[in-house]
PDB file of C-alpha atoms in Angstrom:
ATOM      1  CA  MET A   9      97.789  88.051 128.381  1.00 90.00           C
ATOM      2  CA  LYS A  10      94.494  85.981 129.954  1.00 93.00           C
ATOM      3  CA  ASP A  11      94.728  82.286 129.476  1.00 94.00           C
ATOM      4  CA  ILE A  12      91.075  82.649 127.667  1.00 93.00           C
ATOM      5  CA  ASP A  13      92.262  85.165 125.012  1.00 93.00           C
ATOM      6  CA  GLU A  14      95.903  83.158 124.671  1.00 94.00           C
ATOM      7  CA  LYS A  15      93.909  80.128 123.505  1.00 94.00           C
ATOM      8  CA  ALA A  16      91.797  82.057 121.500  1.00 94.00           C
ATOM      9  CA  LEU A  17      94.810  84.110 119.567  1.00 93.00           C
ATOM     10  CA  LYS A  18      95.613  79.911 119.083  1.00 94.00           C
ATOM     11  CA  ASP A  19      92.947  79.565 117.239  1.00 93.00           C
ATOM     12  CA  LEU A  20      93.372  82.245 115.388  1.00 93.00           C
ATOM     13  CA  VAL A  21      96.373  81.108 113.859  1.00 92.00           C
ATOM     14  CA  ARG A  22      95.164  77.497 113.144  1.00 93.00           C
ATOM     15  CA  TYR A  23      92.326  79.150 111.319  1.00 92.00           C
ATOM     16  CA  PHE A  24      94.324  81.347 109.228  1.00 90.00           C
ATOM     17  CA  ASP A  25      96.097  78.338 108.259  1.00 89.00           C
ATOM     18  CA  ARG A  26      93.477  76.027 107.367  1.00 88.00           C
ATOM     19  CA  ARG A  27      92.449  79.129 105.341  1.00 85.00           C
ATOM     20  CA  LYS A  28      96.130  78.951 103.604  1.00 80.00           C
ATOM     21  CA  TYR A  29      96.227  82.588 103.990  1.00 80.00           C
ATOM     22  CA  SER A  30      99.797  83.838 103.145  1.00 77.00           C
ATOM     23  CA  PRO A  31     102.152  84.797 105.630  1.00 81.00           C
ATOM     24  CA  ASP A  32     102.340  88.934 105.077  1.00 77.00           C
ATOM     25  CA  THR A  33      98.566  88.531 105.372  1.00 85.00           C
ATOM     26  CA  LYS A  34      98.953  86.097 108.657  1.00 88.00           C
ATOM     27  CA  ASP A  35     101.579  88.580 110.110  1.00 87.00           C
ATOM     28  CA  ARG A  36      99.159  91.710 109.858  1.00 89.00           C
ATOM     29  CA  TRP A  37      96.750  90.367 111.122  1.00 92.00           C
ATOM     30  CA  GLY A  38      97.482  89.089 113.970  1.00 92.00           C
ATOM     31  CA  ALA A  39      99.306  92.378 114.780  1.00 93.00           C
ATOM     32  CA  ILE A  40      95.385  93.474 114.515  1.00 94.00           C
ATOM     33  CA  ALA A  41      94.280  90.342 116.931  1.00 95.00           C
ATOM     34  CA  LEU A  42      97.145  91.264 119.269  1.00 95.00           C
ATOM     35  CA  ASN A  43      95.675  95.162 119.317  1.00 95.00           C
ATOM     36  CA  PHE A  44      91.642  93.999 119.407  1.00 96.00           C
ATOM     37  CA  ILE A  45      92.690  91.506 122.040  1.00 95.00           C
ATOM     38  CA  SER A  46      94.880  94.252 124.037  1.00 96.00           C
ATOM     39  CA  PHE A  47      91.928  96.791 123.870  1.00 96.00           C
ATOM     40  CA  LEU A  48      89.564  93.700 125.494  1.00 95.00           C
ATOM     41  CA  GLU A  49      91.758  93.532 128.416  1.00 96.00           C
ATOM     42  CA  GLN A  50      92.540  96.807 128.975  1.00 96.00           C
ATOM     43  CA  ASN A  51      88.441  97.350 129.657  1.00 96.00           C
ATOM     44  CA  GLY A  52      88.215  94.499 130.979  1.00 95.00           C
ATOM     45  CA  ARG A  53      86.735  91.947 128.688  1.00 94.00           C
ATOM     46  CA  THR A  54      88.138  89.172 127.262  1.00 95.00           C
ATOM     47  CA  VAL A  55      87.071  87.024 123.733  1.00 94.00           C
ATOM     48  CA  ASP A  56      85.241  84.895 125.738  1.00 92.00           C
ATOM     49  CA  ASP A  57      82.732  88.496 126.143  1.00 92.00           C
ATOM     50  CA  ILE A  58      82.341  89.064 122.913  1.00 94.00           C
ATOM     51  CA  GLY A  59      79.520  88.744 120.197  1.00 91.00           C
ATOM     52  CA  ASP A  60      76.037  88.673 119.682  1.00 86.00           C
ATOM     53  CA  LEU A  61      73.666  86.366 121.245  1.00 84.00           C
ATOM     54  CA  LEU A  62      71.773  83.572 119.034  1.00 77.00           C
ATOM     55  CA  ASN A  63      68.859  81.482 119.046  1.00 74.00           C
ATOM     56  CA  SER A  64      68.326  78.148 118.556  1.00 74.00           C
ATOM     57  CA  GLU A  65      67.482  79.494 114.717  1.00 72.00           C
ATOM     58  CA  GLY A  66      70.596  81.683 114.193  1.00 73.00           C
ATOM     59  CA  LYS A  67      68.911  84.630 115.000  1.00 79.00           C
ATOM     60  CA  VAL A  68      69.810  87.114 117.109  1.00 78.00           C
ATOM     61  CA  VAL A  69      68.341  87.473 120.579  1.00 80.00           C
ATOM     62  CA  GLY A  70      70.965  89.861 121.763  1.00 86.00           C
ATOM     63  CA  LYS A  71      73.257  92.799 121.155  1.00 86.00           C
ATOM     64  CA  GLU A  72      77.536  92.430 121.738  1.00 90.00           C
ATOM     65  CA  PRO A  73      77.460  94.947 125.001  1.00 90.00           C
ATOM     66  CA  PHE A  74      81.181  95.656 124.440  1.00 93.00           C
ATOM     67  CA  GLY A  75      83.651  94.986 121.434  1.00 93.00           C
ATOM     68  CA  ALA A  76      83.924  95.341 117.531  1.00 94.00           C
ATOM     69  CA  LYS A  77      82.240  98.144 117.422  1.00 94.00           C
ATOM     70  CA  GLU A  78      83.825 100.176 121.051  1.00 95.00           C
ATOM     71  CA  PHE A  79      86.942  98.972 119.111  1.00 95.00           C
ATOM     72  CA  LEU A  80      86.553 101.147 116.356  1.00 93.00           C
ATOM     73  CA  ASP A  81      85.754 104.195 117.489  1.00 93.00           C
ATOM     74  CA  THR A  82      89.303 104.128 119.043  1.00 93.00           C
ATOM     75  CA  LYS A  83      90.708 104.348 115.223  1.00 90.00           C
ATOM     76  CA  THR A  84      88.515 107.304 113.051  1.00 83.00           C
ATOM     77  CA  LYS A  85      91.466 108.865 112.061  1.00 83.00           C
ATOM     78  CA  PHE A  86      91.641 106.580 109.505  1.00 82.00           C
ATOM     79  CA  GLU A  87      90.728 106.956 106.210  1.00 80.00           C
ATOM     80  CA  ALA A  88      86.718 104.908 105.604  1.00 84.00           C
ATOM     81  CA  SER A  89      88.637 102.743 102.819  1.00 81.00           C
ATOM     82  CA  TYR A  90      91.128 101.050 105.896  1.00 85.00           C
ATOM     83  CA  MET A  91      88.037 100.750 108.057  1.00 90.00           C
ATOM     84  CA  ASN A  92      85.834  98.964 105.898  1.00 90.00           C
ATOM     85  CA  TYR A  93      89.306  96.762 105.275  1.00 89.00           C
ATOM     86  CA  LEU A  94      89.067  96.869 109.369  1.00 92.00           C
ATOM     87  CA  CYS A  95      85.468  95.189 109.656  1.00 94.00           C
ATOM     88  CA  ASN A  96      85.784  92.415 107.288  1.00 92.00           C
ATOM     89  CA  VAL A  97      89.477  91.403 108.941  1.00 93.00           C
ATOM     90  CA  LEU A  98      87.330  91.593 112.521  1.00 95.00           C
ATOM     91  CA  LYS A  99      84.550  89.982 110.943  1.00 94.00           C
ATOM     92  CA  ARG A 100      86.964  86.988 110.287  1.00 93.00           C
ATOM     93  CA  PHE A 101      87.689  86.443 113.600  1.00 95.00           C
ATOM     94  CA  TYR A 102      84.073  86.585 115.100  1.00 94.00           C
ATOM     95  CA  THR A 103      84.279  83.615 112.387  1.00 93.00           C
ATOM     96  CA  ALA A 104      87.317  81.490 113.436  1.00 93.00           C
ATOM     97  CA  TRP A 105      86.259  82.539 117.096  1.00 94.00           C
ATOM     98  CA  ASP A 106      82.106  80.757 116.223  1.00 91.00           C
ATOM     99  CA  LYS A 107      81.218  84.768 116.780  1.00 91.00           C
ATOM    100  CA  HIS A 108      78.623  86.267 115.447  1.00 92.00           C
ATOM    101  CA  PHE A 109      79.496  89.169 113.894  1.00 94.00           C
ATOM    102  CA  PRO A 110      77.546  92.568 115.522  1.00 93.00           C
ATOM    103  CA  ILE A 111      78.113  94.738 112.738  1.00 92.00           C
ATOM    104  CA  PRO A 112      76.124  93.984 109.117  1.00 90.00           C
ATOM    105  CA  ASN A 113      77.996  94.093 105.752  1.00 88.00           C
ATOM    106  CA  GLU A 114      75.822  96.962 104.784  1.00 87.00           C
ATOM    107  CA  GLU A 115      77.039  99.317 107.996  1.00 89.00           C
ATOM    108  CA  PHE A 116      80.695  98.749 107.260  1.00 89.00           C
ATOM    109  CA  PRO A 117      82.712 102.107 106.265  1.00 85.00           C
ATOM    110  CA  LYS A 118      82.461 102.888 102.106  1.00 80.00           C
ATOM    111  CA  ALA A 119      85.003 105.072 100.872  1.00 66.00           C
ATOM    112  CA  LYS A 120      83.333 107.834  99.358  1.00 60.00           C
ATOM    113  CA  LYS A 121      85.640 106.880  95.864  1.00 58.00           C
ATOM    114  CA  GLU A 122      88.005 104.363  94.512  1.00 55.00           C
ATOM    115  CA  PRO A 123      91.583 105.711  95.220  1.00 56.00           C
ATOM    116  CA  ASN A 124      93.683 107.624  91.970  1.00 62.00           C
ATOM    117  CA  ARG A 125      96.630 104.932  91.293  1.00 66.00           C
ATOM    118  CA  PRO A 126      98.712 106.182  88.433  1.00 72.00           C
ATOM    119  CA  MET A 127      99.606 103.587  86.037  1.00 79.00           C
ATOM    120  CA  LEU A 128     102.312 103.480  83.283  1.00 87.00           C
ATOM    121  CA  THR A 129     101.786 102.356  79.697  1.00 89.00           C
ATOM    122  CA  THR A 130     103.444  99.191  77.857  1.00 91.00           C
ATOM    123  CA  GLU A 131     105.699 102.157  76.682  1.00 93.00           C
ATOM    124  CA  GLN A 132     106.263 103.639  80.128  1.00 94.00           C
ATOM    125  CA  LEU A 133     107.359 100.255  81.641  1.00 94.00           C
ATOM    126  CA  LEU A 134     109.562  99.158  79.306  1.00 96.00           C
ATOM    127  CA  LYS A 135     111.249 102.273  79.482  1.00 97.00           C
ATOM    128  CA  VAL A 136     112.380 101.770  83.109  1.00 96.00           C
ATOM    129  CA  ALA A 137     113.084  98.377  82.498  1.00 97.00           C
ATOM    130  CA  GLU A 138     115.742  99.643  79.835  1.00 97.00           C
ATOM    131  CA  GLU A 139     116.675 102.245  83.103  1.00 97.00           C
ATOM    132  CA  ALA A 140     117.211  99.288  85.186  1.00 97.00           C
ATOM    133  CA  LYS A 141     119.389  97.474  82.338  1.00 98.00           C
ATOM    134  CA  LYS A 142     121.668 100.752  82.153  1.00 97.00           C
ATOM    135  CA  LEU A 143     122.039 101.036  86.115  1.00 97.00           C
ATOM    136  CA  TRP A 144     122.976  97.722  85.641  1.00 97.00           C
ATOM    137  CA  ILE A 145     125.832  97.989  83.221  1.00 97.00           C
ATOM    138  CA  GLU A 146     127.102 101.585  85.551  1.00 97.00           C
ATOM    139  CA  ARG A 147     127.097  99.631  88.940  1.00 96.00           C
ATOM    140  CA  SER A 148     128.955  96.431  87.147  1.00 95.00           C
ATOM    141  CA  GLU A 149     131.393  99.232  84.957  1.00 96.00           C
ATOM    142  CA  ILE A 150     132.238 100.700  88.356  1.00 96.00           C
ATOM    143  CA  ASP A 151     132.371  97.211  90.656  1.00 95.00           C
ATOM    144  CA  LYS A 152     132.592  94.236  88.424  1.00 92.00           C
ATOM    145  CA  ASN A 153     131.043  91.992  91.397  1.00 91.00           C
ATOM    146  CA  ASP A 154     128.111  94.300  92.174  1.00 94.00           C
ATOM    147  CA  MET A 155     125.124  92.086  91.980  1.00 95.00           C
ATOM    148  CA  ILE A 156     122.428  95.174  92.960  1.00 96.00           C
ATOM    149  CA  GLY A 157     122.174  96.406  90.025  1.00 97.00           C
ATOM    150  CA  LEU A 158     121.906  92.985  88.474  1.00 97.00           C
ATOM    151  CA  ARG A 159     119.145  91.991  91.280  1.00 97.00           C
ATOM    152  CA  ASP A 160     116.813  95.259  90.799  1.00 98.00           C
ATOM    153  CA  TYR A 161     116.955  94.220  86.774  1.00 98.00           C
ATOM    154  CA  CYS A 162     115.783  91.295  87.089  1.00 98.00           C
ATOM    155  CA  MET A 163     113.054  92.047  89.934  1.00 98.00           C
ATOM    156  CA  ILE A 164     111.756  94.244  87.928  1.00 97.00           C
ATOM    157  CA  LEU A 165     111.578  91.679  84.417  1.00 97.00           C
ATOM    158  CA  ILE A 166     109.790  89.748  87.210  1.00 97.00           C
ATOM    159  CA  SER A 167     107.274  92.438  87.459  1.00 96.00           C
ATOM    160  CA  LEU A 168     106.283  93.018  84.252  1.00 95.00           C
ATOM    161  CA  ASP A 169     106.772  89.242  82.773  1.00 95.00           C
ATOM    162  CA  CYS A 170     104.281  87.923  85.520  1.00 95.00           C
ATOM    163  CA  GLY A 171     102.705  91.037  87.241  1.00 92.00           C
ATOM    164  CA  ALA A 172     103.775  89.676  90.520  1.00 94.00           C
ATOM    165  CA  ARG A 173     102.980  91.678  93.742  1.00 92.00           C
ATOM    166  CA  ARG A 174     106.129  92.854  95.996  1.00 93.00           C
ATOM    167  CA  HIS A 175     105.465  90.165  98.462  1.00 91.00           C
ATOM    168  CA  GLN A 176     105.934  87.607  95.743  1.00 94.00           C
ATOM    169  CA  ILE A 177     109.260  89.163  94.542  1.00 96.00           C
ATOM    170  CA  SER A 178     110.391  88.882  97.612  1.00 94.00           C
ATOM    171  CA  LYS A 179     109.349  85.731  99.368  1.00 95.00           C
ATOM    172  CA  LEU A 180     110.320  84.201  96.086  1.00 97.00           C
ATOM    173  CA  ASN A 181     113.482  81.433  96.705  1.00 97.00           C
ATOM    174  CA  VAL A 182     116.255  80.294  93.863  1.00 97.00           C
ATOM    175  CA  GLU A 183     114.542  76.738  94.114  1.00 97.00           C
ATOM    176  CA  TYR A 184     111.997  78.469  92.190  1.00 98.00           C
ATOM    177  CA  PHE A 185     113.431  79.249  88.752  1.00 98.00           C
ATOM    178  CA  ASP A 186     113.657  76.158  86.710  1.00 97.00           C
ATOM    179  CA  GLY A 187     115.389  77.677  84.193  1.00 96.00           C
ATOM    180  CA  LYS A 188     115.474  74.279  81.391  1.00 96.00           C
ATOM    181  CA  LYS A 189     111.909  74.722  80.992  1.00 96.00           C
ATOM    182  CA  GLY A 190     111.863  77.836  81.439  1.00 96.00           C
ATOM    183  CA  THR A 191     109.203  78.425  84.093  1.00 97.00           C
ATOM    184  CA  LEU A 192     108.823  80.378  87.675  1.00 97.00           C
ATOM    185  CA  PHE A 193     107.154  79.367  90.813  1.00 97.00           C
ATOM    186  CA  ILE A 194     105.153  82.424  92.372  1.00 96.00           C
ATOM    187  CA  PRO A 195     104.049  82.019  95.619  1.00 93.00           C
ATOM    188  CA  LEU A 196      99.671  82.921  96.860  1.00 87.00           C
ATOM    189  CA  ALA A 197      99.382  85.996  97.963  1.00 83.00           C
ATOM    190  CA  LYS A 198      95.815  87.722  99.561  1.00 76.00           C
ATOM    191  CA  GLY A 199      94.381  84.183  99.797  1.00 70.00           C
ATOM    192  CA  GLY A 200      95.079  83.839  96.011  1.00 79.00           C
ATOM    193  CA  ARG A 201      97.012  80.475  95.288  1.00 84.00           C
ATOM    194  CA  ASP A 202     100.171  79.741  93.950  1.00 90.00           C
ATOM    195  CA  THR A 203     101.269  79.701  89.808  1.00 93.00           C
ATOM    196  CA  THR A 204     104.350  78.802  88.015  1.00 95.00           C
ATOM    197  CA  ARG A 205     105.255  81.173  85.196  1.00 95.00           C
ATOM    198  CA  ASN A 206     106.281  80.486  81.666  1.00 95.00           C
ATOM    199  CA  LEU A 207     108.741  83.177  81.144  1.00 97.00           C
ATOM    200  CA  SER A 208     109.384  85.677  78.322  1.00 96.00           C
ATOM    201  CA  ASP A 209     112.604  84.786  77.051  1.00 96.00           C
ATOM    202  CA  VAL A 210     114.593  87.728  78.376  1.00 96.00           C
ATOM    203  CA  THR A 211     113.510  86.847  81.778  1.00 97.00           C
ATOM    204  CA  LYS A 212     114.133  83.512  81.456  1.00 97.00           C
ATOM    205  CA  ASN A 213     118.509  84.422  79.905  1.00 97.00           C
ATOM    206  CA  VAL A 214     118.278  87.555  82.418  1.00 98.00           C
ATOM    207  CA  LEU A 215     117.297  85.638  85.885  1.00 98.00           C
ATOM    208  CA  THR A 216     119.695  81.983  83.913  1.00 98.00           C
ATOM    209  CA  TYR A 217     122.895  84.973  84.232  1.00 97.00           C
ATOM    210  CA  TYR A 218     121.358  86.207  87.584  1.00 97.00           C
ATOM    211  CA  MET A 219     120.973  82.600  89.502  1.00 97.00           C
ATOM    212  CA  GLN A 220     125.174  81.761  87.601  1.00 96.00           C
ATOM    213  CA  ARG A 221     126.280  85.139  90.158  1.00 95.00           C
ATOM    214  CA  ARG A 222     124.120  84.162  92.614  1.00 95.00           C
ATOM    215  CA  LYS A 223     125.509  81.041  93.519  1.00 92.00           C
ATOM    216  CA  MET A 224     128.553  82.594  93.987  1.00 90.00           C
ATOM    217  CA  ILE A 225     127.488  84.571  97.158  1.00 89.00           C
ATOM    218  CA  GLU A 226     127.637  83.016 100.344  1.00 85.00           C
ATOM    219  CA  THR A 227     124.987  83.277 102.504  1.00 86.00           C
ATOM    220  CA  LYS A 228     122.467  80.226 104.973  1.00 85.00           C
ATOM    221  CA  ASP A 229     119.494  81.933 102.945  1.00 88.00           C
ATOM    222  CA  ASN A 230     117.513  80.697 100.112  1.00 94.00           C
ATOM    223  CA  ALA A 231     115.989  84.064  99.219  1.00 95.00           C
ATOM    224  CA  MET A 232     116.464  83.817  95.311  1.00 97.00           C
ATOM    225  CA  PHE A 233     116.806  87.900  95.973  1.00 97.00           C
ATOM    226  CA  LEU A 234     119.154  89.353  99.349  1.00 95.00           C
ATOM    227  CA  MET A 235     119.438  92.555 100.687  1.00 92.00           C
ATOM    228  CA  SER A 236     123.740  94.250 100.710  1.00 89.00           C
ATOM    229  CA  ASP A 237     124.095  92.599 104.503  1.00 87.00           C
ATOM    230  CA  GLY A 238     123.096  88.658 103.285  1.00 88.00           C
ATOM    231  CA  VAL A 239     119.531  88.331 103.857  1.00 90.00           C
ATOM    232  CA  ARG A 240     115.739  88.436 102.003  1.00 93.00           C
ATOM    233  CA  ILE A 241     115.623  91.589 100.488  1.00 94.00           C
ATOM    234  CA  SER A 242     112.428  92.823 102.238  1.00 92.00           C
ATOM    235  CA  LYS A 243     109.129  94.877 100.140  1.00 90.00           C
ATOM    236  CA  SER A 244     110.459  98.057 101.192  1.00 89.00           C
ATOM    237  CA  ALA A 245     113.742  97.507  99.566  1.00 92.00           C
ATOM    238  CA  MET A 246     112.001  96.978  96.816  1.00 94.00           C
ATOM    239  CA  SER A 247     109.412  99.555  96.567  1.00 92.00           C
ATOM    240  CA  GLU A 248     112.829 102.350  97.208  1.00 93.00           C
ATOM    241  CA  ARG A 249     115.109 100.437  94.658  1.00 95.00           C
ATOM    242  CA  PHE A 250     112.011 100.480  92.087  1.00 94.00           C
ATOM    243  CA  LYS A 251     111.020 104.448  92.531  1.00 93.00           C
ATOM    244  CA  GLU A 252     114.762 105.161  91.689  1.00 94.00           C
ATOM    245  CA  ILE A 253     114.964 103.225  88.117  1.00 96.00           C
ATOM    246  CA  ARG A 254     111.147 104.959  87.590  1.00 94.00           C
ATOM    247  CA  GLU A 255     112.050 108.608  88.675  1.00 94.00           C
ATOM    248  CA  ARG A 256     115.050 107.745  86.611  1.00 95.00           C
ATOM    249  CA  ALA A 257     113.396 106.651  83.322  1.00 95.00           C
ATOM    250  CA  GLY A 258     111.780 110.029  84.145  1.00 94.00           C
ATOM    251  CA  PHE A 259     108.519 109.518  85.576  1.00 91.00           C
ATOM    252  CA  LEU A 260     108.043 111.385  88.321  1.00 86.00           C
ATOM    253  CA  GLU A 261     104.517 111.235  89.244  1.00 84.00           C
ATOM    254  CA  LYS A 262     103.573 109.791  93.050  1.00 80.00           C
ATOM    255  CA  GLY A 263     102.182 106.711  93.532  1.00 78.00           C
ATOM    256  CA  VAL A 264     103.489 105.205  91.142  1.00 86.00           C
ATOM    257  CA  GLY A 265     104.508 101.633  92.414  1.00 84.00           C
ATOM    258  CA  PHE A 266     104.670  97.480  92.047  1.00 83.00           C
ATOM    259  CA  HIS A 267     100.839  97.839  91.325  1.00 84.00           C
ATOM    260  CA  ALA A 268     101.554  99.196  87.682  1.00 88.00           C
ATOM    261  CA  PRO A 269     103.483  95.945  86.343  1.00 91.00           C
ATOM    262  CA  ARG A 270     100.786  94.051  87.406  1.00 89.00           C
ATOM    263  CA  ARG A 271      97.668  96.076  86.549  1.00 87.00           C
ATOM    264  CA  GLY A 272      99.836  96.161  83.060  1.00 88.00           C
ATOM    265  CA  LYS A 273     100.220  92.557  82.913  1.00 90.00           C
ATOM    266  CA  SER A 274      95.837  92.198  83.215  1.00 87.00           C
ATOM    267  CA  TRP A 275      95.797  94.914  80.928  1.00 86.00           C
ATOM    268  CA  ARG A 276      97.633  93.064  78.351  1.00 89.00           C
ATOM    269  CA  LEU A 277      96.386  89.980  78.993  1.00 88.00           C
ATOM    270  CA  LYS A 278      92.795  91.630  78.014  1.00 85.00           C
ATOM    271  CA  GLN A 279      93.745  92.951  74.869  1.00 86.00           C
ATOM    272  CA  ALA A 280      95.263  89.141  74.132  1.00 87.00           C
ATOM    273  CA  ASN A 281      91.548  87.912  74.412  1.00 86.00           C
ATOM    274  CA  LEU A 282      92.306  85.978  77.090  1.00 84.00           C
ATOM    275  CA  SER A 283      88.794  85.328  79.570  1.00 81.00           C
ATOM    276  CA  ASP A 284      88.397  86.788  82.624  1.00 79.00           C
ATOM    277  CA  GLU A 285      88.478  83.599  84.207  1.00 78.00           C
ATOM    278  CA  GLU A 286      91.604  82.826  82.551  1.00 82.00           C
ATOM    279  CA  ILE A 287      93.159  85.422  83.257  1.00 83.00           C
ATOM    280  CA  ASN A 288      92.464  84.824  86.530  1.00 82.00           C
ATOM    281  CA  ASP A 289      93.898  81.502  86.518  1.00 83.00           C
ATOM    282  CA  VAL A 290      97.806  82.794  84.925  1.00 86.00           C
ATOM    283  CA  MET A 291      97.789  85.498  87.802  1.00 87.00           C
ATOM    284  CA  GLY A 292      96.778  82.793  90.700  1.00 85.00           C
ATOM    285  CA  TRP A 293      94.388  85.739  91.741  1.00 80.00           C
ATOM    286  CA  LYS A 294      91.428  84.506  94.740  1.00 67.00           C
ATOM    287  CA  ARG A 295      88.303  83.735  94.514  1.00 55.00           C
ATOM    288  CA  GLY A 296      85.782  86.978  94.312  1.00 48.00           C
ATOM    289  CA  SER A 297      88.564  89.648  92.826  1.00 53.00           C
ATOM    290  CA  LYS A 298      87.467  91.814  90.519  1.00 49.00           C
ATOM    291  CA  MET A 299      88.238  88.683  87.233  1.00 44.00           C
ATOM    292  CA  SER A 300      87.027  86.228  89.734  1.00 37.00           C
ATOM    293  CA  HIS A 301      86.256  82.208  88.671  1.00 37.00           C
ATOM    294  CA  ILE A 302      86.693  78.749  90.770  1.00 36.00           C
ATOM    295  CA  TYR A 303      90.043  77.653  90.957  1.00 31.00           C
ATOM    296  CA  GLY A 304      90.989  74.304  89.304  1.00 35.00           C
ATOM    297  CA  GLU A 305      88.134  74.779  86.220  1.00 42.00           C
ATOM    298  CA  LEU A 306      91.306  75.630  83.762  1.00 49.00           C
ATOM    299  CA  ASP A 307      94.262  73.938  83.178  1.00 53.00           C
ATOM    300  CA  GLN A 308      97.071  75.064  84.408  1.00 58.00           C
ATOM    301  CA  GLY A 309      99.909  74.102  82.036  1.00 67.00           C
ATOM    302  CA  ALA A 310      97.255  74.593  79.019  1.00 66.00           C
ATOM    303  CA  VAL A 311      96.498  78.657  80.460  1.00 67.00           C
ATOM    304  CA  GLN A 312     100.187  79.576  81.494  1.00 74.00           C
ATOM    305  CA  GLU A 313     101.845  78.954  78.109  1.00 77.00           C
ATOM    306  CA  LYS A 314      98.467  80.563  76.753  1.00 73.00           C
ATOM    307  CA  ALA A 315      99.689  83.243  78.219  1.00 78.00           C
ATOM    308  CA  ALA A 316     102.748  83.821  76.952  1.00 80.00           C
ATOM    309  CA  SER A 317     102.744  83.158  73.811  1.00 78.00           C
ATOM    310  CA  LEU A 318     100.282  86.133  73.629  1.00 75.00           C
ATOM    311  CA  ASP A 319     102.265  88.681  75.866  1.00 79.00           C
ATOM    312  CA  ASP A 320     105.589  88.864  75.222  1.00 81.00           C
ATOM    313  CA  ILE A 321     106.024  91.984  76.438  1.00 79.00           C
ATOM    314  CA  PHE A 322     109.243  92.492  75.709  1.00 82.00           C
ATOM    315  CA  LYS A 323     108.098  91.721  71.647  1.00 78.00           C
ATOM    316  CA  ASN A 324     104.717  93.347  71.036  1.00 67.00           C
ATOM    317  CA  THR A 325     106.352  96.691  70.947  1.00 60.00           C
ATOM    318  CA  LYS A 326     103.494  97.749  68.355  1.00 52.00           C
ATOM    319  CA  LYS A 327     101.303 100.843  69.496  1.00 48.00           C
ATOM    320  CA  GLU A 328      99.303  99.502  71.183  1.00 52.00           C
ATOM    321  CA  LYS A 329      94.887 100.515  72.027  1.00 52.00           C
ATOM    322  CA  GLU A 330      94.297 103.406  74.079  1.00 55.00           C
ATOM    323  CA  GLU A 331      96.102 102.022  77.433  1.00 59.00           C
ATOM    324  CA  PRO A 332      94.882 103.444  81.001  1.00 55.00           C
ATOM    325  CA  HIS A 333      96.875 105.768  82.785  1.00 54.00           C
ATOM    326  CA  SER A 334      94.728 105.670  86.287  1.00 51.00           C
TER     327      SER A 334
END
């Protein structure tokens, strides 16, 4: 890689750090940046050659001769939704490099319609949790030292109770759980922010038992949830475990993943009459989300307690209003 491009990559990393993007986001965008820079160099260009020319008033007086549009032309096999995402990511790169992005927002590719994401109702989510509990008991009866079943049960309880993403659950460390207070620190994701969640009694009690067992595992990794080889659990492994348990519970529809508990959590908070601002605060969502607000306006402790008291999925099992299935 040429010196000018190495410097651009370092500038980009510093930009990511300033914006406090999650490690997962930095990894994904870093890979795209390397791909983009490699594309430029293969065509005899560098980062120094890209970007529209602006006059002193900030108006475009010269169009970028080669760069983003040509790079996007190599990605036409992808769906419009991904191309839109790619445009937004590239625009952030240009911002970090003090360049003017050549494609106006209104010209970003648009998906024809929102993707269909099948959901699970509260009753169905509880059935998945119950199936995870059964699997834990079955595995324990075969091998009393087995931790996989208990681990999976804990991860599913956290996903239901907190609406956490796979990335957030996989990044949990043992010190994030406070058994005395019954709270769990959830790290930020997708440009959002860190939150400390008040857990339901069910999740707190099971997690307390799990942590007692977790201490007996000899490993230098402080990850809360481990693979069978003793390393931090991966997102793909989490998806595989969730899929197996969901199918054991009788829900075979394709496309149901960890977004289902998160959507369910948001829906229940809405039914509990929390405002959009409070829901965003509870979930730790970034500014600009569908339920956006300016972070810091609300007291975290108070709103987390309110959310926990109004939404305990393991107690509120009465028949509810119609829930979205998709």
